XYZ file of C-alpha atoms in Angstrom:
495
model
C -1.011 23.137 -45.158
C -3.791 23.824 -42.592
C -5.405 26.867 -42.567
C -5.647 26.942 -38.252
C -5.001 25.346 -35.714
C -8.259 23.844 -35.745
C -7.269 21.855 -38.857
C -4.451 20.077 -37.095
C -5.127 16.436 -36.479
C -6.812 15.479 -32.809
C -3.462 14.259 -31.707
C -1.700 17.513 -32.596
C -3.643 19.780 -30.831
C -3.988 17.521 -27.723
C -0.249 17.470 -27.474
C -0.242 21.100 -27.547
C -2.778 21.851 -25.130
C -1.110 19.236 -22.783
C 2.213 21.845 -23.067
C 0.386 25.019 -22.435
C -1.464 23.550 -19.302
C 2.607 22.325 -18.081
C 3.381 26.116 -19.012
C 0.404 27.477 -17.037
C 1.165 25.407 -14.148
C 4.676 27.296 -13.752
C 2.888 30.342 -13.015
C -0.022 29.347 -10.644
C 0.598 28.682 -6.235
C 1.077 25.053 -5.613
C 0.962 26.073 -2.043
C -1.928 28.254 0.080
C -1.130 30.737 2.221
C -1.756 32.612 5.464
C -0.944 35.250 7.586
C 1.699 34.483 10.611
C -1.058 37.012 12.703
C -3.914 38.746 11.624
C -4.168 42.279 12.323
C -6.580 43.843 14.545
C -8.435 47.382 14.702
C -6.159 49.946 17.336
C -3.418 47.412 17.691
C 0.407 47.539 16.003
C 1.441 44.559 14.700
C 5.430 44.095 14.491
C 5.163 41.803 12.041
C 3.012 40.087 9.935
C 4.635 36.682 8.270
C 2.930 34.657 4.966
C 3.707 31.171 5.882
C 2.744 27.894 4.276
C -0.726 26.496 5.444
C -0.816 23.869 2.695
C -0.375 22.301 -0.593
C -3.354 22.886 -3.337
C -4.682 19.910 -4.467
C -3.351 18.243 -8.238
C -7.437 18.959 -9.486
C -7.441 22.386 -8.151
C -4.124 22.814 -9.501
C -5.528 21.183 -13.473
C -8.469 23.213 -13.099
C -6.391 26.352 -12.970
C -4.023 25.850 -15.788
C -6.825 24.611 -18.176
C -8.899 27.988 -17.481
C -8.211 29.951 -19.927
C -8.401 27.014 -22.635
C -11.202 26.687 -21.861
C -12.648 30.299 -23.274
C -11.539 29.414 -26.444
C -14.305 27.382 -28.074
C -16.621 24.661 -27.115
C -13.869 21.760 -28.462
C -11.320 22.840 -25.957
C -13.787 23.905 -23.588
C -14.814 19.846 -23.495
C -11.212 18.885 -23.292
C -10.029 21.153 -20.632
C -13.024 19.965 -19.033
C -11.429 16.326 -19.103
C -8.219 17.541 -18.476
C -8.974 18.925 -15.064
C -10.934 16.589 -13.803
C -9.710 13.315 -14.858
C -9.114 12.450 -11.489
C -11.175 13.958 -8.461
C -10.366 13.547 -4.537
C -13.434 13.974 -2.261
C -12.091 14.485 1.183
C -14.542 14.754 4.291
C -13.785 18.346 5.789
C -12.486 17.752 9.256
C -12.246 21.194 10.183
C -9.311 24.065 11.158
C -7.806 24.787 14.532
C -8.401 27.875 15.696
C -5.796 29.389 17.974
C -8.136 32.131 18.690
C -11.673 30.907 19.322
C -14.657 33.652 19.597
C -17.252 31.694 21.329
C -19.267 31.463 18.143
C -20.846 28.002 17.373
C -19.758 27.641 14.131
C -20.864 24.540 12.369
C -19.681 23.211 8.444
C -21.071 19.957 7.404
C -18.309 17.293 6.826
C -20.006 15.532 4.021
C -20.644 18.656 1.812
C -18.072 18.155 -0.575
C -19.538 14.930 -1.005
C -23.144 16.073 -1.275
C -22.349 18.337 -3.392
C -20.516 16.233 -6.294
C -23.577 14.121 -6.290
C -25.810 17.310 -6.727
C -23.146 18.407 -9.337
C -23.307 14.975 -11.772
C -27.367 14.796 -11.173
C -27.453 18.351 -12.919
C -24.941 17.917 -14.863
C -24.288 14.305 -15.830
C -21.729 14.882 -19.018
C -19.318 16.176 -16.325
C -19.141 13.165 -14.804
C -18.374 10.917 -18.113
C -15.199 13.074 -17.879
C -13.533 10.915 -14.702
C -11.647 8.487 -14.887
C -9.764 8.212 -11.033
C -12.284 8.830 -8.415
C -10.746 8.692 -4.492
C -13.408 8.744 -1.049
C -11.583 9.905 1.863
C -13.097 9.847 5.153
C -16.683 8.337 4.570
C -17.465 5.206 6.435
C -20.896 5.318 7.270
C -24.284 3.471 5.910
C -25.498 7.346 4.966
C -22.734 8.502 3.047
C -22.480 4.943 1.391
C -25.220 5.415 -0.486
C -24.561 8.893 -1.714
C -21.133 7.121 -3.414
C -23.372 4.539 -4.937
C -25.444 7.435 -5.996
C -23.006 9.416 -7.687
C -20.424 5.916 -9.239
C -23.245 5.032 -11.676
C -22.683 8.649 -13.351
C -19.214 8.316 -13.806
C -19.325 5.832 -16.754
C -16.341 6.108 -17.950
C -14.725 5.245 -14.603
C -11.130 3.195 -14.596
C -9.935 3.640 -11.020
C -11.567 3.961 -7.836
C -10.864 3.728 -4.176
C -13.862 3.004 -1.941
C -14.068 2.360 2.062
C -14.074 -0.832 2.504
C -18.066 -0.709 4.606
C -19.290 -0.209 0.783
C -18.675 -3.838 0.530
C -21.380 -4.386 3.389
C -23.526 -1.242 2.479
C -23.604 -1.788 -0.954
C -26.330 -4.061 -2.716
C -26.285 -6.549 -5.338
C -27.071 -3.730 -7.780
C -25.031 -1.066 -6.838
C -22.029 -3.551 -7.055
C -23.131 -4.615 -11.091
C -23.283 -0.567 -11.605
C -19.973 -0.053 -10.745
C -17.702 -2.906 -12.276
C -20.084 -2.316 -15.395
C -19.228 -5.739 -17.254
C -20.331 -6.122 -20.515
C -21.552 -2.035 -20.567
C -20.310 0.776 -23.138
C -17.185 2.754 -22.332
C -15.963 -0.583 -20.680
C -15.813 -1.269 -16.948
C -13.763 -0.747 -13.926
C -10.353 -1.799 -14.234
C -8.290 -0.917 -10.756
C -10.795 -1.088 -7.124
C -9.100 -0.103 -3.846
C -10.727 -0.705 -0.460
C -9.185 1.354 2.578
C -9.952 0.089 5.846
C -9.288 2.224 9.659
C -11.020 1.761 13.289
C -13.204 4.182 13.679
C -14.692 5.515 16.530
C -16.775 3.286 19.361
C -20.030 5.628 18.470
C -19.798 4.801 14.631
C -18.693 0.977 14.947
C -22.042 0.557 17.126
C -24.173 2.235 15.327
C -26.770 -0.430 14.148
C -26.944 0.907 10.067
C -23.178 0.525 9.870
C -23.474 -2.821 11.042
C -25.688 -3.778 8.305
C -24.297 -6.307 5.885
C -25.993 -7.013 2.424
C -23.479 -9.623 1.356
C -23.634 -8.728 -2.453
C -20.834 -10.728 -3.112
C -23.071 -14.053 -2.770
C -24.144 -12.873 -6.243
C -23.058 -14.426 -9.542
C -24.189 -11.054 -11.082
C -21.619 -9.179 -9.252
C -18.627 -10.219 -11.529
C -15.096 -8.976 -11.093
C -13.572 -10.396 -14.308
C -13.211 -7.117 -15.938
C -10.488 -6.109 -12.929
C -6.502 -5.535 -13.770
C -6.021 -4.294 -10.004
C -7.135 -5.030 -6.357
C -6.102 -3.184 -3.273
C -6.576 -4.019 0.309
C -5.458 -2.513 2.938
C -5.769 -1.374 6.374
C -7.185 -3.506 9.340
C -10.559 -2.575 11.076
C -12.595 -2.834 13.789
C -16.015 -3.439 12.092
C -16.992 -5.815 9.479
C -13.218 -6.489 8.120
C -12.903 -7.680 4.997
C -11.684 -11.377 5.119
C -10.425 -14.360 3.525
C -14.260 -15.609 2.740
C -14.423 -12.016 0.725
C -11.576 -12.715 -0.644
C -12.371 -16.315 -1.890
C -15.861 -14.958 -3.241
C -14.117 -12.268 -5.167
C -11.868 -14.737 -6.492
C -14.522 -16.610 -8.048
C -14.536 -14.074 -11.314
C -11.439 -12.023 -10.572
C -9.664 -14.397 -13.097
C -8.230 -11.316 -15.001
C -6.321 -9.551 -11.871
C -2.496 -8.650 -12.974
C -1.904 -6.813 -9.954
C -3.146 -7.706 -6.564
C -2.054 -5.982 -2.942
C -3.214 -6.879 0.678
C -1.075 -4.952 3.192
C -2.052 -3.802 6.301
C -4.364 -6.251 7.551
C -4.380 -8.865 10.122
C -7.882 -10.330 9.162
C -6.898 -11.568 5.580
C -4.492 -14.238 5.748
C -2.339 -16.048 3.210
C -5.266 -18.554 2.662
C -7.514 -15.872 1.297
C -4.468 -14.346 -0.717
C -3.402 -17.426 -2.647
C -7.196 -18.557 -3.538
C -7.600 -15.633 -5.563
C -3.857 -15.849 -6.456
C -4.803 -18.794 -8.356
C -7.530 -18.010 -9.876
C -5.549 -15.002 -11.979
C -2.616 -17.287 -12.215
C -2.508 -16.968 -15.987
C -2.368 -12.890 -15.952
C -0.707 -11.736 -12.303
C 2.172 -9.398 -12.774
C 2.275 -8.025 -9.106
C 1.674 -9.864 -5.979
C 2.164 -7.775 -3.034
C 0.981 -9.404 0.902
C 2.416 -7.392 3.822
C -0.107 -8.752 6.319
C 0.102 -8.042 10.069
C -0.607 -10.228 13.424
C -3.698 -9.174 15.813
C -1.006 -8.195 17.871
C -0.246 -4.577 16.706
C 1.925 -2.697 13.874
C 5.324 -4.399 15.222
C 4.812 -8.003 15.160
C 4.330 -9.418 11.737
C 2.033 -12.408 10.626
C 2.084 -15.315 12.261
C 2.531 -17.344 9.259
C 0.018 -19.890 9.409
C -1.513 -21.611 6.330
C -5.052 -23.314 6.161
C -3.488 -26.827 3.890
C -0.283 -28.258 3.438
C 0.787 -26.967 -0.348
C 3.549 -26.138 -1.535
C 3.486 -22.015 -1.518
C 7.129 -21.804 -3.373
C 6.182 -24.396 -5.776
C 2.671 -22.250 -6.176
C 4.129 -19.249 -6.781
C 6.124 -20.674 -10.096
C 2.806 -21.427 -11.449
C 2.267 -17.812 -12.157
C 4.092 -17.400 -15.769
C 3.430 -13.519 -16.536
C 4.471 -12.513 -12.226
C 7.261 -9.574 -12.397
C 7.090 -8.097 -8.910
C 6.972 -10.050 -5.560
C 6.680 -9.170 -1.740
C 4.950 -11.515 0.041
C 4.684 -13.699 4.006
C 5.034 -17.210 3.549
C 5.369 -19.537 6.498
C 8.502 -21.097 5.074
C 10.880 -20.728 2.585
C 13.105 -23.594 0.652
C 15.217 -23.452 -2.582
C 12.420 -24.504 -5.306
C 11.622 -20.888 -5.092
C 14.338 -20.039 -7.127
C 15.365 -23.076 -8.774
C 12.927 -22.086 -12.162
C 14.865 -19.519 -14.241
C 12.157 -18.693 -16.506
C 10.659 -16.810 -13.714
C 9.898 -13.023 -15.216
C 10.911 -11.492 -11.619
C 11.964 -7.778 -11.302
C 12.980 -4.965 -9.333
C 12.742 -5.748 -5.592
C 11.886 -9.145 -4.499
C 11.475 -8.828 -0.675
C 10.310 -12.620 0.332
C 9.790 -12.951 4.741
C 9.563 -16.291 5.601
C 8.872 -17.869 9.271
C 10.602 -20.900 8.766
C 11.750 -23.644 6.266
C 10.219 -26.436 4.282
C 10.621 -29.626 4.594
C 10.772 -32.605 1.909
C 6.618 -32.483 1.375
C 6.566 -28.496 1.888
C 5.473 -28.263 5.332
C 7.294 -25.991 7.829
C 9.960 -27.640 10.046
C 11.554 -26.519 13.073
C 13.748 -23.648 11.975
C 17.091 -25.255 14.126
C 16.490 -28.337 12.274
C 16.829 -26.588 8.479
C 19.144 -23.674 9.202
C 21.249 -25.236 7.242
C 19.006 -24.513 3.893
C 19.576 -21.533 4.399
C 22.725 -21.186 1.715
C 21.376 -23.507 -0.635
C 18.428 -20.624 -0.361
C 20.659 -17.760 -0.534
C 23.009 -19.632 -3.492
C 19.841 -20.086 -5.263
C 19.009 -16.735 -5.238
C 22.394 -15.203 -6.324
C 22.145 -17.641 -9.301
C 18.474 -16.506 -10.417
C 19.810 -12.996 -9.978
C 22.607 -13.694 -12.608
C 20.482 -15.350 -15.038
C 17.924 -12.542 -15.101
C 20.515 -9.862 -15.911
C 22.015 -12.094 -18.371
C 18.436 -11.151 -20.168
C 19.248 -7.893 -19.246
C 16.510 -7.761 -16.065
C 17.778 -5.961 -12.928
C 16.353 -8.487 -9.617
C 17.306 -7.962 -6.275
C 16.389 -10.355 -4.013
C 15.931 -9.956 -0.546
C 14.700 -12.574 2.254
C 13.527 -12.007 6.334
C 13.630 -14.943 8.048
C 11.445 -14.862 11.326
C 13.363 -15.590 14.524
C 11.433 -16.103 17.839
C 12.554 -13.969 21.218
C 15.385 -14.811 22.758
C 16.216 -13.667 26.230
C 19.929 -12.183 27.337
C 20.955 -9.644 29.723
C 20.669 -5.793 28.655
C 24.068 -5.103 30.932
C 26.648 -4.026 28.461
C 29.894 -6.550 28.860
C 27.726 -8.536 31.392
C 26.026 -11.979 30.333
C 24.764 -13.229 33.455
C 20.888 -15.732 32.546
C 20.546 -15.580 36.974
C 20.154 -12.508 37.008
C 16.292 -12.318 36.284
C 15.802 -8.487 36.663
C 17.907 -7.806 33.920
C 16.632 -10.023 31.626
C 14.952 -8.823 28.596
C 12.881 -10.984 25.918
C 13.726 -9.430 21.547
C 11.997 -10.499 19.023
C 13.855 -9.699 16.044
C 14.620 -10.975 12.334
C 17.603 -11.566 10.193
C 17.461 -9.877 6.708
C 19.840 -11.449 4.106
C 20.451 -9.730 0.906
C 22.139 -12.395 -1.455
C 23.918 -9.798 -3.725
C 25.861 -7.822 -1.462
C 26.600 -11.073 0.525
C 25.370 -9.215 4.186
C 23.166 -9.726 6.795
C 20.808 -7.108 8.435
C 19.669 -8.384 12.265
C 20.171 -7.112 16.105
C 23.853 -8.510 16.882
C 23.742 -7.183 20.551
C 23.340 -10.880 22.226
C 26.411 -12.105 20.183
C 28.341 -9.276 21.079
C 27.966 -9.972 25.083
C 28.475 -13.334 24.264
C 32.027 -13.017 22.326
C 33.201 -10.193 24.798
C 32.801 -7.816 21.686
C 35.346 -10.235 19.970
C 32.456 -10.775 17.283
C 31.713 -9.624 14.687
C 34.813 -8.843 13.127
C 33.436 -5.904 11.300
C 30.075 -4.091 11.119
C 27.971 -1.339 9.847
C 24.894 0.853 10.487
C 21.998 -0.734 9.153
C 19.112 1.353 7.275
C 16.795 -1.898 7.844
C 15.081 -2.648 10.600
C 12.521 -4.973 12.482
C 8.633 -5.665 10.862
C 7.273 -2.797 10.602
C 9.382 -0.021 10.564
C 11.068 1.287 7.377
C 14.450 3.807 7.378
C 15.089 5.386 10.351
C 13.140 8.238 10.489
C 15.820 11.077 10.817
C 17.722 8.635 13.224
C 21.690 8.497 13.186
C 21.265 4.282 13.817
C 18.642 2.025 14.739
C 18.868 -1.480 15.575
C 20.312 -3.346 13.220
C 23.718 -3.952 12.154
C 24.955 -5.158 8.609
C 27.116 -7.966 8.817
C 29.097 -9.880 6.141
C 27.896 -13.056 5.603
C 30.749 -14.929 6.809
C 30.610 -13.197 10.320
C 26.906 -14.379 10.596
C 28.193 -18.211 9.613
C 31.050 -17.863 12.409
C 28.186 -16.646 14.984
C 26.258 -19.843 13.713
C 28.803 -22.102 14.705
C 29.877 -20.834 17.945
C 26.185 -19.723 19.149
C 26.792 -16.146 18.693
C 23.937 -16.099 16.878
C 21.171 -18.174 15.799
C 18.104 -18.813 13.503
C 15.852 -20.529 16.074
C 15.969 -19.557 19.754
């Protein structure tokens, strides 16, 4: 029978300190406040409102609950310590509106939270062994680059990080080996996220942010110790790109999850070169790329060679989740039922392959289309027979099609109301429906098709729910309706 607490095995006690810091939580503000208007000397104020400026941060919140632990004794001192700040968030302040300003210059350096985190761990370097998630928000330039690489090679115990993506042209041969840490004590960095925006005309210019070291020419910088990679965003200096991605894919043989979204300067090229070098281990593929074009035009779903991608794919025996652009789609990728697909498997295709792979003419293989979708239902059935949930769902690309915006009216001479769409049809095999724009079919029929619809939650590239909206563009039709607009031109697959 112990004598104390302090007797209790290591597991114990963390279990119970884990419940007292959920128990503290209850009682601390997860939100800061303000006053609706701040009173002033001589003057009546009718009212004064708290209202909600914002929430506190999840650290601020950990540090909070673990404070009193942490008056106990130096053991749960040291684990409230790693409690609380497990995971740290180092924002750039960007400053608050004032709705009353006084005139004062008032000035706050924007890179003092992270100036001082790297004065912090220099002092105090056993407070940084305690992180293990470390997130940069809002530092982009060649000067606050090198503070991060000053502060990473304290945090030794590091597992996740997300990094702008100009580190990867700031950074230098060694300040890359000091962060994956292969081969080191404590092990090395498992999950690496780079976050890519535009920035401003005056920063993209600016000749130290335009420096490149290319550290990843290096053997030494080795990526083999990586479970996860994240891209995303698109840029407008030094984008990361397909010859990145093929030079990080020359180690990163280990990856199980990998995600490029957001960009339209990594294509599918890039994607499936380091897709097959982690062939043996991916679990997660995730490519939601986006055309030079803007936000609402998808990828234009070119590829470099002529391989197979569905075949490709199936050569990845441990994959689970899928979402990725392919520039055609056929059966094969669902003919192998030893797949380990789950969840949501959201596949958008610009076309269909033909006998050697390539892409065809979409009017000359709409017809693959329900071999596809048959396929599909079948894998579907043979996962859950394993007891997997899959649902599959596949975008097909259609190109813009021109008909007249006049309700009731179809008239192709009158140019001024023509308009050119460019939308997509979105089949989901389970429920049997079809998710697309239906407007040019209905003009066409006279509103005698479809026979039934719905209100569709989908909608084109690019957008996701409807935002609050009662309907957006899409209808849901049964599958059946779409084949009857198939065969009398209601509708179509090609233009």
């Amino acid at each position: 029978m112990p004598a104390s607490i302090h007797d209790l095995p290591l597991e114990l006690i963390d279990a119970i300190l884990i419940e007292a810091t959920q128990l503290n939580l209850k009682g601390i503000a997860t939100y800061t406040y303000g006053l609706s208007q701040a009173p002033e000397p001589l003057r009546d104020v009718p009212q004064m409102l708290r209202v909600v400026r914002g929430e506190v941060l999840p650290d601020a919140l950990r540090w909070h609950a673990a404070d009193s632990l942490r008056q106990v004794n130096r053991a749960w001192h040291d684990w409230a310590l790693a409690y609380a700040i497990k995971t740290i968030y180092i924002r750039r302040w960007r400053g608050n509106l004032n709705s009353k300003p006084s005139g004062i210059a008032v000035y706050r350096d924007p890179y003092r939270s992270l100036r001082n985190t790297a004065q912090l761990f220099c002092v105090y370097p056993q407070v940084a062994t305690c992180i293990r998630r470390l997130w940069f928000d809002g530092f982009y330039g060649a000067d606050t680059n090198k503070i991060i690489f000053d502060i990473l090679p304290y945090c030794t115990r590091l597992r996740s990080v997300t990094l702008p993506w100009t580190v990867l042209r700031h950074g230098g041969v060694g300040d890359w080996v000091r962060l994956l840490r292969q081969g080191q004590s404590g092990g090395g960095l498992k999950s690496l996220e780079l976050l890519a925006v535009d920035l401003k005309k005056s920063q993209a210019t600016l000749p130290a942010n335009q420096v490149d070291k290319k550290p990843l020419e290096s053997l030494d910088v080795d990526f083999s110790g990586l479970k996860r990679l994240k891209i995303f965003g698109s840029t407008n200096l030094n984008p990361i790109t397909n010859d990145d991605l093929k030079a990080i894919a020359r180690t990163a043989t280990r990856l199980e999850e990998i995600h490029v979204t957001g960009t339209s300067c990594v294509t599918l090229s890039g994607v499936m070169g380091i897709v097959a070098a982690a062939k043996e281990t991916l679990q997660m593929l995730e490519h939601s790329p986006l055309s030079k074009d803007g936000f609402a035009h998808p990828d234009p779903f070119t590829s470099c060679d002529h391989t197979h991608l569905c075949r490709s794919l199936l050569q990845c025996p441990q994959l689970k989740n899928l979402s990725i652009s392919l520039p055609s789609i056929c059966s094969d990728l669902f003919n192998d039922t030893s797949v380990r697909w789950t969840g949501d498997v959201d596949i958008r295709a610009g076309g269909f392959c033909g006998p050697d792979g390539v892409a065809i003419q979409i009017s000359l293989g709409e017809e693959q289309i329900w071999k596809i979708l048959d396929g599909a239902r079948k894998l579907m059935a043979v996962r859950e027979n394993v007891g997997a949930r899959l649902d599959i769902c596949i975008f097909i690309s259609k190109p813009p099609c021109v008909y007249n915006s006049r309700p009731r009216v179809f008239n192709p001479d009158d140019a001024d109301e023509i308009v050119s769409r460019a939308d997509h049809w979105i089949f989901e095999p389970r429920h049997h429906c079809v998710h697309g724009n239906v407007d040019l079919g209905e003009l066409l029929s006279e509103q005698t098709w479809p026979v039934e619809k719905s209100v569709s939650s989908k909608g084109p590239y690019g957008q996701t729910g409807l935002y609050g909206k009662d309907q957006g563009p899409y209808s849901c039709i049964s599958e059946s309706d779409f084949i009857e607009g198939l065969q009398r031109s209601y509708c179509s697959l090609a233009e």
